[in-house]
Coordinates of C-alpha atoms and ligand atoms in Angstrom, one line a residue:
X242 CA 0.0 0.0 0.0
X243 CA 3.0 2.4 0.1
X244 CA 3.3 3.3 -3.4
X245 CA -0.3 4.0 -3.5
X246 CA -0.5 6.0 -0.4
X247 CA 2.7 8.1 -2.0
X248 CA 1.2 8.4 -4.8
X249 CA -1.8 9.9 -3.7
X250 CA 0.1 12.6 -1.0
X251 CA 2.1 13.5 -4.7
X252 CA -1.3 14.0 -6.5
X253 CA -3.3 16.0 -3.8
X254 CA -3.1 19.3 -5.9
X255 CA -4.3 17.7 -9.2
X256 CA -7.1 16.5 -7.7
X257 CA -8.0 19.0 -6.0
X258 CA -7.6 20.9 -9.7
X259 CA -10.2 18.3 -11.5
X260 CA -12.9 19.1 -8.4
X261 CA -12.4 22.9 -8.9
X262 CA -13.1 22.0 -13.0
X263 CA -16.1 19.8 -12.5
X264 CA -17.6 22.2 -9.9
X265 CA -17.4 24.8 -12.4
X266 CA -19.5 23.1 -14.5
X267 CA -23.2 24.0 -12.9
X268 CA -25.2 20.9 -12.9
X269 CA -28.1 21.7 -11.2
X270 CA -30.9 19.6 -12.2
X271 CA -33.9 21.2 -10.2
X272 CA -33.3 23.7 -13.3
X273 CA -34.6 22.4 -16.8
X274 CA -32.4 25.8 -18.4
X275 CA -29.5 23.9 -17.2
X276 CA -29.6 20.4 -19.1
X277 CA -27.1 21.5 -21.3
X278 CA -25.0 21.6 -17.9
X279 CA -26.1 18.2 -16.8
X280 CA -25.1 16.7 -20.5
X281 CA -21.6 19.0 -20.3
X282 CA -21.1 17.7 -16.9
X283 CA -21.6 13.9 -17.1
X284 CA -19.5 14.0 -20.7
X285 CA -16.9 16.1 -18.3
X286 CA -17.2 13.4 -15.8
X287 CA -17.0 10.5 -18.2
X288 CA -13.5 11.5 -19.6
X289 CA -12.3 12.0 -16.0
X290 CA -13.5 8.4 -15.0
X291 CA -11.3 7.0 -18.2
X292 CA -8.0 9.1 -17.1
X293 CA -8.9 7.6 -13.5
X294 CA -9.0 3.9 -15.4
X295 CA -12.1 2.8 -15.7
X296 CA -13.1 0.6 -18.9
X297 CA -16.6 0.8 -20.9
X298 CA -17.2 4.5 -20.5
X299 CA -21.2 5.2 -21.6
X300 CA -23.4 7.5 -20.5
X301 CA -26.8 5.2 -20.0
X302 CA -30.0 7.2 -21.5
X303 CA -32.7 7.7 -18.9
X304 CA -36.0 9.5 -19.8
X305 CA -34.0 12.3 -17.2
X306 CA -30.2 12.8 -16.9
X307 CA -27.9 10.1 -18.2
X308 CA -25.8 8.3 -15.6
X309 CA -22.5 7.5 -16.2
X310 CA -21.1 4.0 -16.0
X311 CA -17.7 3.1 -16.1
X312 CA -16.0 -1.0 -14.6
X313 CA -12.7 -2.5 -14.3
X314 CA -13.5 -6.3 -14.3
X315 CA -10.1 -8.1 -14.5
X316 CA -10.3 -9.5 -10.8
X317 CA -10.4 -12.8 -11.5
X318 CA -12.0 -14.6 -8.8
X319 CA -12.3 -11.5 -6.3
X320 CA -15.5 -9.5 -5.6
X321 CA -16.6 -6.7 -7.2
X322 CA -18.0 -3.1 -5.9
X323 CA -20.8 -1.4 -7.2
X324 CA -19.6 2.6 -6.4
X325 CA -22.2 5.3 -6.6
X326 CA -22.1 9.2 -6.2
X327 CA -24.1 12.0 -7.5
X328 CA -22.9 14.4 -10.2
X329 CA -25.9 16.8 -9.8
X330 CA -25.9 19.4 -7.6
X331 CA -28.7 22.2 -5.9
X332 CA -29.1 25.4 -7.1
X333 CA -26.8 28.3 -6.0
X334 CA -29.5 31.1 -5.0
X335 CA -29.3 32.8 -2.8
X336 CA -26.3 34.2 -4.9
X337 CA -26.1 36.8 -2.6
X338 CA -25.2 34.9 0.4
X339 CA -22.2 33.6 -1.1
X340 CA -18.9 34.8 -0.1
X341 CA -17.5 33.6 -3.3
X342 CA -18.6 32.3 -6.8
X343 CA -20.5 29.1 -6.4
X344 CA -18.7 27.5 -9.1
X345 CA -15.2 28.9 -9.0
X346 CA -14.2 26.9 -6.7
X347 CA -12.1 28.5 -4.5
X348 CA -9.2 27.2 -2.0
X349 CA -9.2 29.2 1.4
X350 CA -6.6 28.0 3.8
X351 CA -7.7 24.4 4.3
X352 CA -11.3 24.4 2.7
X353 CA -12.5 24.5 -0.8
X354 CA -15.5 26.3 -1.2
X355 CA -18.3 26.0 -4.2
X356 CA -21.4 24.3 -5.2
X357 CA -21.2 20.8 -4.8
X358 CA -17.7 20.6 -3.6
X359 CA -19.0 18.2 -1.0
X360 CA -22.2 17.3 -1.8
X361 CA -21.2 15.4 -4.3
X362 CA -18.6 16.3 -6.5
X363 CA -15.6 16.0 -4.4
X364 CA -16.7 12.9 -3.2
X365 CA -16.6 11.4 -6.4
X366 CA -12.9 12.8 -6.9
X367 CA -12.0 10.8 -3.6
X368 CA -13.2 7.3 -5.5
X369 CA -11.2 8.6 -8.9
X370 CA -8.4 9.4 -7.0
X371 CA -7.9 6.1 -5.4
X372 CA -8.5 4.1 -8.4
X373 CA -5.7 5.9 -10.2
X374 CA -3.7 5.5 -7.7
X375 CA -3.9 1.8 -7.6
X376 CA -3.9 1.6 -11.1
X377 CA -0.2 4.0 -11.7
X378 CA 1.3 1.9 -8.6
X379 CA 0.2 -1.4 -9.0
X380 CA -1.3 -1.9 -12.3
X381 CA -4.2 -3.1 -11.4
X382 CA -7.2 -3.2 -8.7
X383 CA -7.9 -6.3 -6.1
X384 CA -11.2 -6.3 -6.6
X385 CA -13.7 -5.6 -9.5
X386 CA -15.0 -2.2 -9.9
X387 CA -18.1 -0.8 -11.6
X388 CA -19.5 2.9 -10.6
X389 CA -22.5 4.6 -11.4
X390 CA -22.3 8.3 -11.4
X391 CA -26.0 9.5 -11.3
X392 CA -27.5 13.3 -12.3
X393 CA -31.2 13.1 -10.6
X394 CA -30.0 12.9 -7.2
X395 CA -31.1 16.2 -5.8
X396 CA -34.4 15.9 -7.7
X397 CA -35.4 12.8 -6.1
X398 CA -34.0 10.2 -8.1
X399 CA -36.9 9.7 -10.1
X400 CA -35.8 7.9 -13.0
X401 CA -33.0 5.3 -11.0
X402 CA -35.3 2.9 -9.7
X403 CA -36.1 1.7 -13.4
X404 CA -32.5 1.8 -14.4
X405 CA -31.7 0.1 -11.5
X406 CA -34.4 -2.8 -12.4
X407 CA -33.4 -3.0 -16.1
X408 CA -29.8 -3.2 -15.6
X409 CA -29.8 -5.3 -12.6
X410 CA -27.2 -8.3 -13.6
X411 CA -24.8 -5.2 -15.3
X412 CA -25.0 -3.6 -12.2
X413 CA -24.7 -7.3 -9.8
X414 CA -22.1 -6.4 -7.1
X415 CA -21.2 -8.1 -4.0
X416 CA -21.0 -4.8 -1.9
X417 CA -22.6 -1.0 -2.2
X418 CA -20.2 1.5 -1.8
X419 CA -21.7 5.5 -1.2
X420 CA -19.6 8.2 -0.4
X421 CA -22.1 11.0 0.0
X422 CA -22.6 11.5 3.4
X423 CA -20.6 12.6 6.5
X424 CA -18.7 12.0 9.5
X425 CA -20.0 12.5 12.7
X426 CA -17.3 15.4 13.4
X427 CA -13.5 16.6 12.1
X428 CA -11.6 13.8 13.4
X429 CA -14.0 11.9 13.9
X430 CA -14.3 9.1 10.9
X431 CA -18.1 7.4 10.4
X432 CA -19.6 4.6 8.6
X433 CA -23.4 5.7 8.0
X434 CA -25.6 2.5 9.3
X435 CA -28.9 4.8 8.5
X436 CA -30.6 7.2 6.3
X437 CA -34.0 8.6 6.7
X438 CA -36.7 8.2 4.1
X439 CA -39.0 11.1 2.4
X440 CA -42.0 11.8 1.3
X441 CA -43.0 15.6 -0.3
X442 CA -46.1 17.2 -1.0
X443 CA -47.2 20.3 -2.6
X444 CA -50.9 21.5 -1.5
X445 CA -52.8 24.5 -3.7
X446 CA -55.9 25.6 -1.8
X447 CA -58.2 27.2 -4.0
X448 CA -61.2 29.4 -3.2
X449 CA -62.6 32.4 -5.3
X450 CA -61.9 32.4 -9.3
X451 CA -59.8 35.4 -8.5
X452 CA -58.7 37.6 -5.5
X453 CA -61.1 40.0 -4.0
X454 CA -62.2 43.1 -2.0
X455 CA -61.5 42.0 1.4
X456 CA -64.0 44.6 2.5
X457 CA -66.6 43.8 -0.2
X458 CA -66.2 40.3 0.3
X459 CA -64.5 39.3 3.8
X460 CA -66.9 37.1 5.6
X461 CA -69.0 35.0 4.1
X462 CA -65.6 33.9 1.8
X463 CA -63.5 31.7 3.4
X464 CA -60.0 33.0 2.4
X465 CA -57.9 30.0 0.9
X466 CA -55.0 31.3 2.9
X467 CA -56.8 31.3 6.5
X468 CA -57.8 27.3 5.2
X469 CA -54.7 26.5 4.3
X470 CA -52.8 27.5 7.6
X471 CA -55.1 26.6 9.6
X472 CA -54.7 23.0 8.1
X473 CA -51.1 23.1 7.9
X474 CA -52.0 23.4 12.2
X475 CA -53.7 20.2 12.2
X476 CA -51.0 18.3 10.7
X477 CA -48.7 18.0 14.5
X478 CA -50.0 19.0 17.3
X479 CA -48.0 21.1 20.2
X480 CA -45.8 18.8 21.2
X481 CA -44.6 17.4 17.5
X482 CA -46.6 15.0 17.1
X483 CA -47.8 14.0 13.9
X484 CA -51.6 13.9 13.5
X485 CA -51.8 11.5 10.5
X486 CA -54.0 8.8 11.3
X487 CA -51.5 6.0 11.2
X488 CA -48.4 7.8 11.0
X489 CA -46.3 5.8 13.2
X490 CA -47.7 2.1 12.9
X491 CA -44.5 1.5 10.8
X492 CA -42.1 3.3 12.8
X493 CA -39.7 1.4 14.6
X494 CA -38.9 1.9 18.3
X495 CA -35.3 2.5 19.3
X496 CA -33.2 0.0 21.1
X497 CA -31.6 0.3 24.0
X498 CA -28.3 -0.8 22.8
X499 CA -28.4 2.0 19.8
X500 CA -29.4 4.7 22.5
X501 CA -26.6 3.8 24.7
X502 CA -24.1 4.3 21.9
X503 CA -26.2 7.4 20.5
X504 CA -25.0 9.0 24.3
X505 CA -21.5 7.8 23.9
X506 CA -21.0 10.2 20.7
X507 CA -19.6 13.5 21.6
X508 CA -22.5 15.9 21.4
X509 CA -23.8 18.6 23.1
X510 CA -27.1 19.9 22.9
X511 CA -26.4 23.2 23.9
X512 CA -23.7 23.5 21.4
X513 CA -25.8 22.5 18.3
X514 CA -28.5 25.2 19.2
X515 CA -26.2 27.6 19.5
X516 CA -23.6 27.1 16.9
X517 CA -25.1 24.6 14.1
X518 CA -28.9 25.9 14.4
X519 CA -28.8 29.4 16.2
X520 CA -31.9 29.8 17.5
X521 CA -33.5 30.7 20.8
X522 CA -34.6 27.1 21.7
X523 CA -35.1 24.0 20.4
X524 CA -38.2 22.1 20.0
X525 CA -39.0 20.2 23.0
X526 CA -39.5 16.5 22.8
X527 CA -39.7 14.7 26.6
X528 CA -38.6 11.4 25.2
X529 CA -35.8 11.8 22.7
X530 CA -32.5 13.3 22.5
X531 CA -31.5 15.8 20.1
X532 CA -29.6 13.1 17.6
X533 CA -32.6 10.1 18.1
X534 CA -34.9 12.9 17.0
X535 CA -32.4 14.0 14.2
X536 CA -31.5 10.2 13.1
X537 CA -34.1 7.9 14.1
X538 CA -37.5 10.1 14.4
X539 CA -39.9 10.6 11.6
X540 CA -40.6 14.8 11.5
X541 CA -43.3 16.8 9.2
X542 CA -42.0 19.6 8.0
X543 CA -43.5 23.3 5.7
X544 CA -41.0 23.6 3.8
X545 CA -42.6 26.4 1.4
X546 CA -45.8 29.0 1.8
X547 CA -47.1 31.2 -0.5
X548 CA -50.1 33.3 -0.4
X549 CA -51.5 36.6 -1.1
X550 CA -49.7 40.3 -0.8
X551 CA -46.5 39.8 0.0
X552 CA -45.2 43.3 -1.2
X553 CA -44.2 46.5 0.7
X554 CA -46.9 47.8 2.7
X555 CA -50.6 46.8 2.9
X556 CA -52.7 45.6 0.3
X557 CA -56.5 44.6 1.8
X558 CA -57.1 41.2 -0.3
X559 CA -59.1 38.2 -0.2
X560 CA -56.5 35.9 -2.2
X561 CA -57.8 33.5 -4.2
X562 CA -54.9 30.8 -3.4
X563 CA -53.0 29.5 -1.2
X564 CA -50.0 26.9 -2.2
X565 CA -47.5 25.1 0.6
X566 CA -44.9 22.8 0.0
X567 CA -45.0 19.6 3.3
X568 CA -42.5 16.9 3.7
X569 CA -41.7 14.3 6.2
X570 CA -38.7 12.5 6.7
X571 CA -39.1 8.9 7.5
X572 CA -37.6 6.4 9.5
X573 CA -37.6 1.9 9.0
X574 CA -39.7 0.9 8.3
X575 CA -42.0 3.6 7.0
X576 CA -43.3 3.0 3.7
X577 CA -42.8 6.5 1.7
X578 CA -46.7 5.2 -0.7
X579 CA -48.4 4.5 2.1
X580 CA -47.7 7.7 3.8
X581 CA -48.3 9.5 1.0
X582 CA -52.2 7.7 1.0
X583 CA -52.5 8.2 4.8
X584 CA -51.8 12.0 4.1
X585 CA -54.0 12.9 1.0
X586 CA -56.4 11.0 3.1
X587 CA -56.3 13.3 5.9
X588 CA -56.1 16.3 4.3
X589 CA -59.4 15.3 2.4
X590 CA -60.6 14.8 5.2
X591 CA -60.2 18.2 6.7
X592 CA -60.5 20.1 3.7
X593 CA -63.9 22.1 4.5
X594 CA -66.5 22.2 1.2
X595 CA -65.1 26.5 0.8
X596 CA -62.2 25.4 -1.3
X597 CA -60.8 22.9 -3.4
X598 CA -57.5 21.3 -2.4
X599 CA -55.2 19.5 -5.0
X600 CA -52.3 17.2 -3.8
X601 CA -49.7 17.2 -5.9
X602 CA -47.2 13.9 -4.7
X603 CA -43.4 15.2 -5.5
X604 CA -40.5 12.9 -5.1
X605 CA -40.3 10.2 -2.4
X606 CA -37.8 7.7 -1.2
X607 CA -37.3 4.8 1.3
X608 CA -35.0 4.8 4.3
X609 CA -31.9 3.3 4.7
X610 CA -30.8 0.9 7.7
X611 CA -28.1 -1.9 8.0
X612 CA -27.0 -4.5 9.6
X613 CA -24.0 -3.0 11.9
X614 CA -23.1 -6.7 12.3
X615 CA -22.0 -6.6 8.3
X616 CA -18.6 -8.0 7.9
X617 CA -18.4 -5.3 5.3
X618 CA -18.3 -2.5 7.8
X619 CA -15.6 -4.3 9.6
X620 CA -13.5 -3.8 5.8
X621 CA -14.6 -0.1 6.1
X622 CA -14.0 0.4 9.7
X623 CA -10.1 -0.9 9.0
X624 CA -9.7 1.3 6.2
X625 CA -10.4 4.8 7.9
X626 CA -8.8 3.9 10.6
X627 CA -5.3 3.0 8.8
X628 CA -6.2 6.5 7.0
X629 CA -7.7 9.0 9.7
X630 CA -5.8 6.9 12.3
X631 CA -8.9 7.5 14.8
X632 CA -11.2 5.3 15.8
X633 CA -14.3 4.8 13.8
X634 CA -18.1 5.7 14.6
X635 CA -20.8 4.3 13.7
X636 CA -23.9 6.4 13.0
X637 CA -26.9 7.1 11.6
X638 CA -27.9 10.2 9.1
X639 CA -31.1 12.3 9.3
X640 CA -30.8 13.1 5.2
X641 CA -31.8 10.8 2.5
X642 CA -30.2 8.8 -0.5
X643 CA -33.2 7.2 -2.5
X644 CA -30.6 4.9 -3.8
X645 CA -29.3 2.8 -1.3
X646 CA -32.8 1.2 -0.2
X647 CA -33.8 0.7 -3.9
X648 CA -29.7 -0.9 -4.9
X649 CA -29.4 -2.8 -1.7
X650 CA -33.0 -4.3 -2.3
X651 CA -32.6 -5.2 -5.9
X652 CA -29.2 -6.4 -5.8
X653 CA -29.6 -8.0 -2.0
X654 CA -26.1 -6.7 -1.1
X655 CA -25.3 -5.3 1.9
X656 CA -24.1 -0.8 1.4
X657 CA -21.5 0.9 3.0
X658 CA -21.8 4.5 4.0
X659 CA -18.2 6.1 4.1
X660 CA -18.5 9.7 3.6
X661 CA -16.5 12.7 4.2
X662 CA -18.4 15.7 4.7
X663 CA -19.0 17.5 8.1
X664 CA -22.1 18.6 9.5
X665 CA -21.3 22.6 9.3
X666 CA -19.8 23.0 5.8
X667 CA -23.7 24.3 4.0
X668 CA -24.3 21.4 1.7
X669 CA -27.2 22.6 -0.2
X670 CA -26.9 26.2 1.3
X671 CA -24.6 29.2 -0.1
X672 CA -20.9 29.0 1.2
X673 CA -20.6 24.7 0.4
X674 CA -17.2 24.0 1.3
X675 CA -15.1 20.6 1.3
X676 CA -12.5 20.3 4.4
X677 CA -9.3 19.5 2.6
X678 CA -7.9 17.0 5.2
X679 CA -11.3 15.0 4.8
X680 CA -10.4 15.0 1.2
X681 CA -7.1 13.9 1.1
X682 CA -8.0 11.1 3.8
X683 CA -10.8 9.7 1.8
X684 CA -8.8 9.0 -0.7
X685 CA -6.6 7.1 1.3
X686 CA -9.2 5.6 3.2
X687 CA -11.0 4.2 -0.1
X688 CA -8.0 3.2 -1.3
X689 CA -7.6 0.7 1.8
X690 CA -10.7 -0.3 1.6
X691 CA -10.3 -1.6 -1.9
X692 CA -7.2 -3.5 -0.5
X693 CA -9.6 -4.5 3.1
X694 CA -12.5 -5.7 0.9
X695 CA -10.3 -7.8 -1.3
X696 CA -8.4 -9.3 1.8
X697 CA -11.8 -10.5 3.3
X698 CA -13.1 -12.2 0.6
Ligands
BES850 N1 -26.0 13.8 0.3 C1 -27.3 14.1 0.6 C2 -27.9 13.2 1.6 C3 -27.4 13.3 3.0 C4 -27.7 14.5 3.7 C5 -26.7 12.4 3.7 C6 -27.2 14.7 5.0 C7 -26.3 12.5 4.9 C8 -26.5 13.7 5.6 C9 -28.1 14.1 -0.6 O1 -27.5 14.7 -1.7 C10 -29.4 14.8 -0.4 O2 -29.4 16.0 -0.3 N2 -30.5 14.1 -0.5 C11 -31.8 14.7 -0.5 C12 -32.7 13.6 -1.0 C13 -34.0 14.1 -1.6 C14 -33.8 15.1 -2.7 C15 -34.8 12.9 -2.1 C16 -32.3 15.1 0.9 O3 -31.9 14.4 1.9 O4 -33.0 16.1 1.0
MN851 MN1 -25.5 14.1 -1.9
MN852 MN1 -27.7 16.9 -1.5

């Protein structure tokens, strides 16, 4: 492992180079004007993926963004990796907020700061970096390799489950590997052993066929935007909970064991109000702590509301809609369909006759728990540590990754979750940076685990 672990300390700088030139191509694929940025970005990708060398380059069609495919498959006799990432990325606005250009990425001491950097475009760098390092020191891998570089991520993956289906013996792997989450803190290395699920809504109340004179009509018109909130107040009561008939009949209560090792993390409350959240409190809850509610908790959130004059001053209106956008993430063994029929459900149910509601069902996607038992993770755990030199933890995420449920099920392999991203560095918020130590240690991590995977087996 030397050579490669040379290697890659001699290489730091162009890698860090082919991040800065794939973040500055902006893939954001919540915005159709920006296909031609999805297209220029995969191609970008696919050409990097061949210098890193991989074999049978394609980008595969999807009714969406292509996903790019590349394998090495010369192991005889050894197992082989299916490696996935996400070469999309969310939108930059606010622009404003940004203390430099989302995609010029741009190196400030230690951190590297742009859209996508971390979420997920560095990431992928880490798994090219370590394949070219094996491949310029040794010639060759230990294990097969195929990787799947998908665009649709940050929109829900809505096209992946099909591709995932069709191509199910291209795609046959012994073992998942994801690097697109986090660790639990800097210096502390993690192997993510859950995900939460989601399920989003959008709801458009609609009253009168246009706005009106609130003092000409106010009254006898019920105002679509008074309906809507005062919905929205029946979905969780007071104290959080979540009035959907049925809600929790899936959710699965925490062990004991999990909350005991939950405690033994290094967290403080206090802290993460103050310095990750900043506000005055946070929401009570009597029987969970702050990271069972974060990891293992389903929640229902607004993420969106829209309504009436919103302009300077005062404008006396009746509007005649009333949109909000509602999600909930959720936790094993919720079942993302069903909850989205036990909510329209509701909501027709307390919709009064003075409006119509539509329900319009946005993307979805199952949670994510494993086995901790997985002789996998043991491969994983070995790997960081002979990289970070620091003992490993195991934990759980509260953000989602559609893909790992639908792979893990179709395939019946077991996933590993080794990211490299820290809670505080704004994924999906205007100043997205990448810690450069955590890039330059998960490429040597992966490129153990390549070595630790193929020793197990
Ligand atoms: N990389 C994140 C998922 C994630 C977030 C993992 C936080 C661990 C911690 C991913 O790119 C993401 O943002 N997922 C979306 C999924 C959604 C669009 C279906 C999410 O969680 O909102
Ligand atoms: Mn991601
Ligand atoms: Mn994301």
């Amino acid at each position: 492992m030397d050579n490669i672990i040379s290697y890659l300390r001699g290489h730091r700088e162009e890698y860090l180079n082919k991040v800065k030139d794939i973040v500055a191509i902006p893939s954001v694929s919540s915005d159709p004007e920006r296909k031609d940025e999805i297209i220029r970005c995969a191609k970008h990708l696919k050409n990097d993926m061949a210098d890193a060398g991989l074999e049978n380059l394609e980008l595969k069609e999807t009714p969406g963004n292509p996903i790019v495919y590349g394998d090495w498959l010369h192991a005889d006799g050894a197992p082989t990796i299916l490696i996935y990432g996400h070469y999309d990325v969310q939108p930059e606005d606010p622009v404003d907020l940004w203390n430099t250009p989302p995609f010029e990425a741009t190196k400030v001491d230690d951190r590297l700061y742009g859209r996508g950097v971390i979420d997920d475009k560095g990431q992928l760098y880490i798994h090219l970096a370590a394949l070219k390092a094996w491949f310029e020191s040794e010639g060759e891998l230990p294990l097969n390799v195929k990787v799947i570089f998908e665009g649709e991520e940050e929109i829900g993956s809505k096209h992946l489950d099909d591709f995932l289906k069709e191509n199910k013996d291209m795609l046959a792997a012994d073992c998942v590997v994801v690097s697109d989450t986090g660790m639990f803190a800097k210096g502390v290395p993690s192997i993510t052993y859950g995900l939460r699920g989601l399920a989003y809504f959008q709801l458009d109340v609609e009253g009168p066929d246009g706005d009106l004179h609130s003092g000409s009509f106010g009254g006898p018109v019920d105002n679509p935007a008074n309906v809507l909130v005062r919905m929205l107040a029946k979905l969780k009561d007071e104290n959080g909970r979540i009035a959907i008939p049925g809600f929790y009949e899936d959710v699965e209560e925490l062990t004991e064991e999990e909350r005991e090792n939950f405690a033994q993390l290094p967290f403080d409350e206090e802290e993460f109000r103050k310095e990750s959240v900043g506000a005055p409190g946070l929401a009570k809850d009597d029987e969970f702590t702050v990271l069972e509610q974060l990891w293992c908790r389903p929640t229902l959130d607004i993420n969106g509301l829209y309504s009436g004059f919103t302009g300077e001053g005062a404008k006396t209106v009746i509007p005649a809609k009333a949109m909000a956008k509602v999600s909930m993430r959720l936790v094993p063994y919720q079942d993302p369909e069903k909850i989205g029929d036990l909510f329209e459900e509701y909501i027709r149910e307390i919709t009064p006759d003075t409006v119509n509601v539509k329900i319009t069902r946005m993307h979805g996607g199952y949670y994510f728990l494993s086995d901790v038992n997985e002789p996998m993770f043991e491969a994983a755990r070995e790997s960081v540590q002979r990289a970070f030199n620091k003992e490993t933890a195991l934990i759980r995420e509260g953000g989602s990754i559609p893909f790992v449920h639908s792979i893990t099920n179709i395939l019946n392999s077991p996933a590993i979750l080794l990211g490299f991203g820290l809670p505080d560095e704004n994924a999906h918020a205007p100043n997205e940076w990448m810690d450069l130590d955590n890039f330059y240690l998960g490429m040597e991590s992966i490129a153990y685990l390549y070595d630790e995977i193929a020793k197990r087996t």
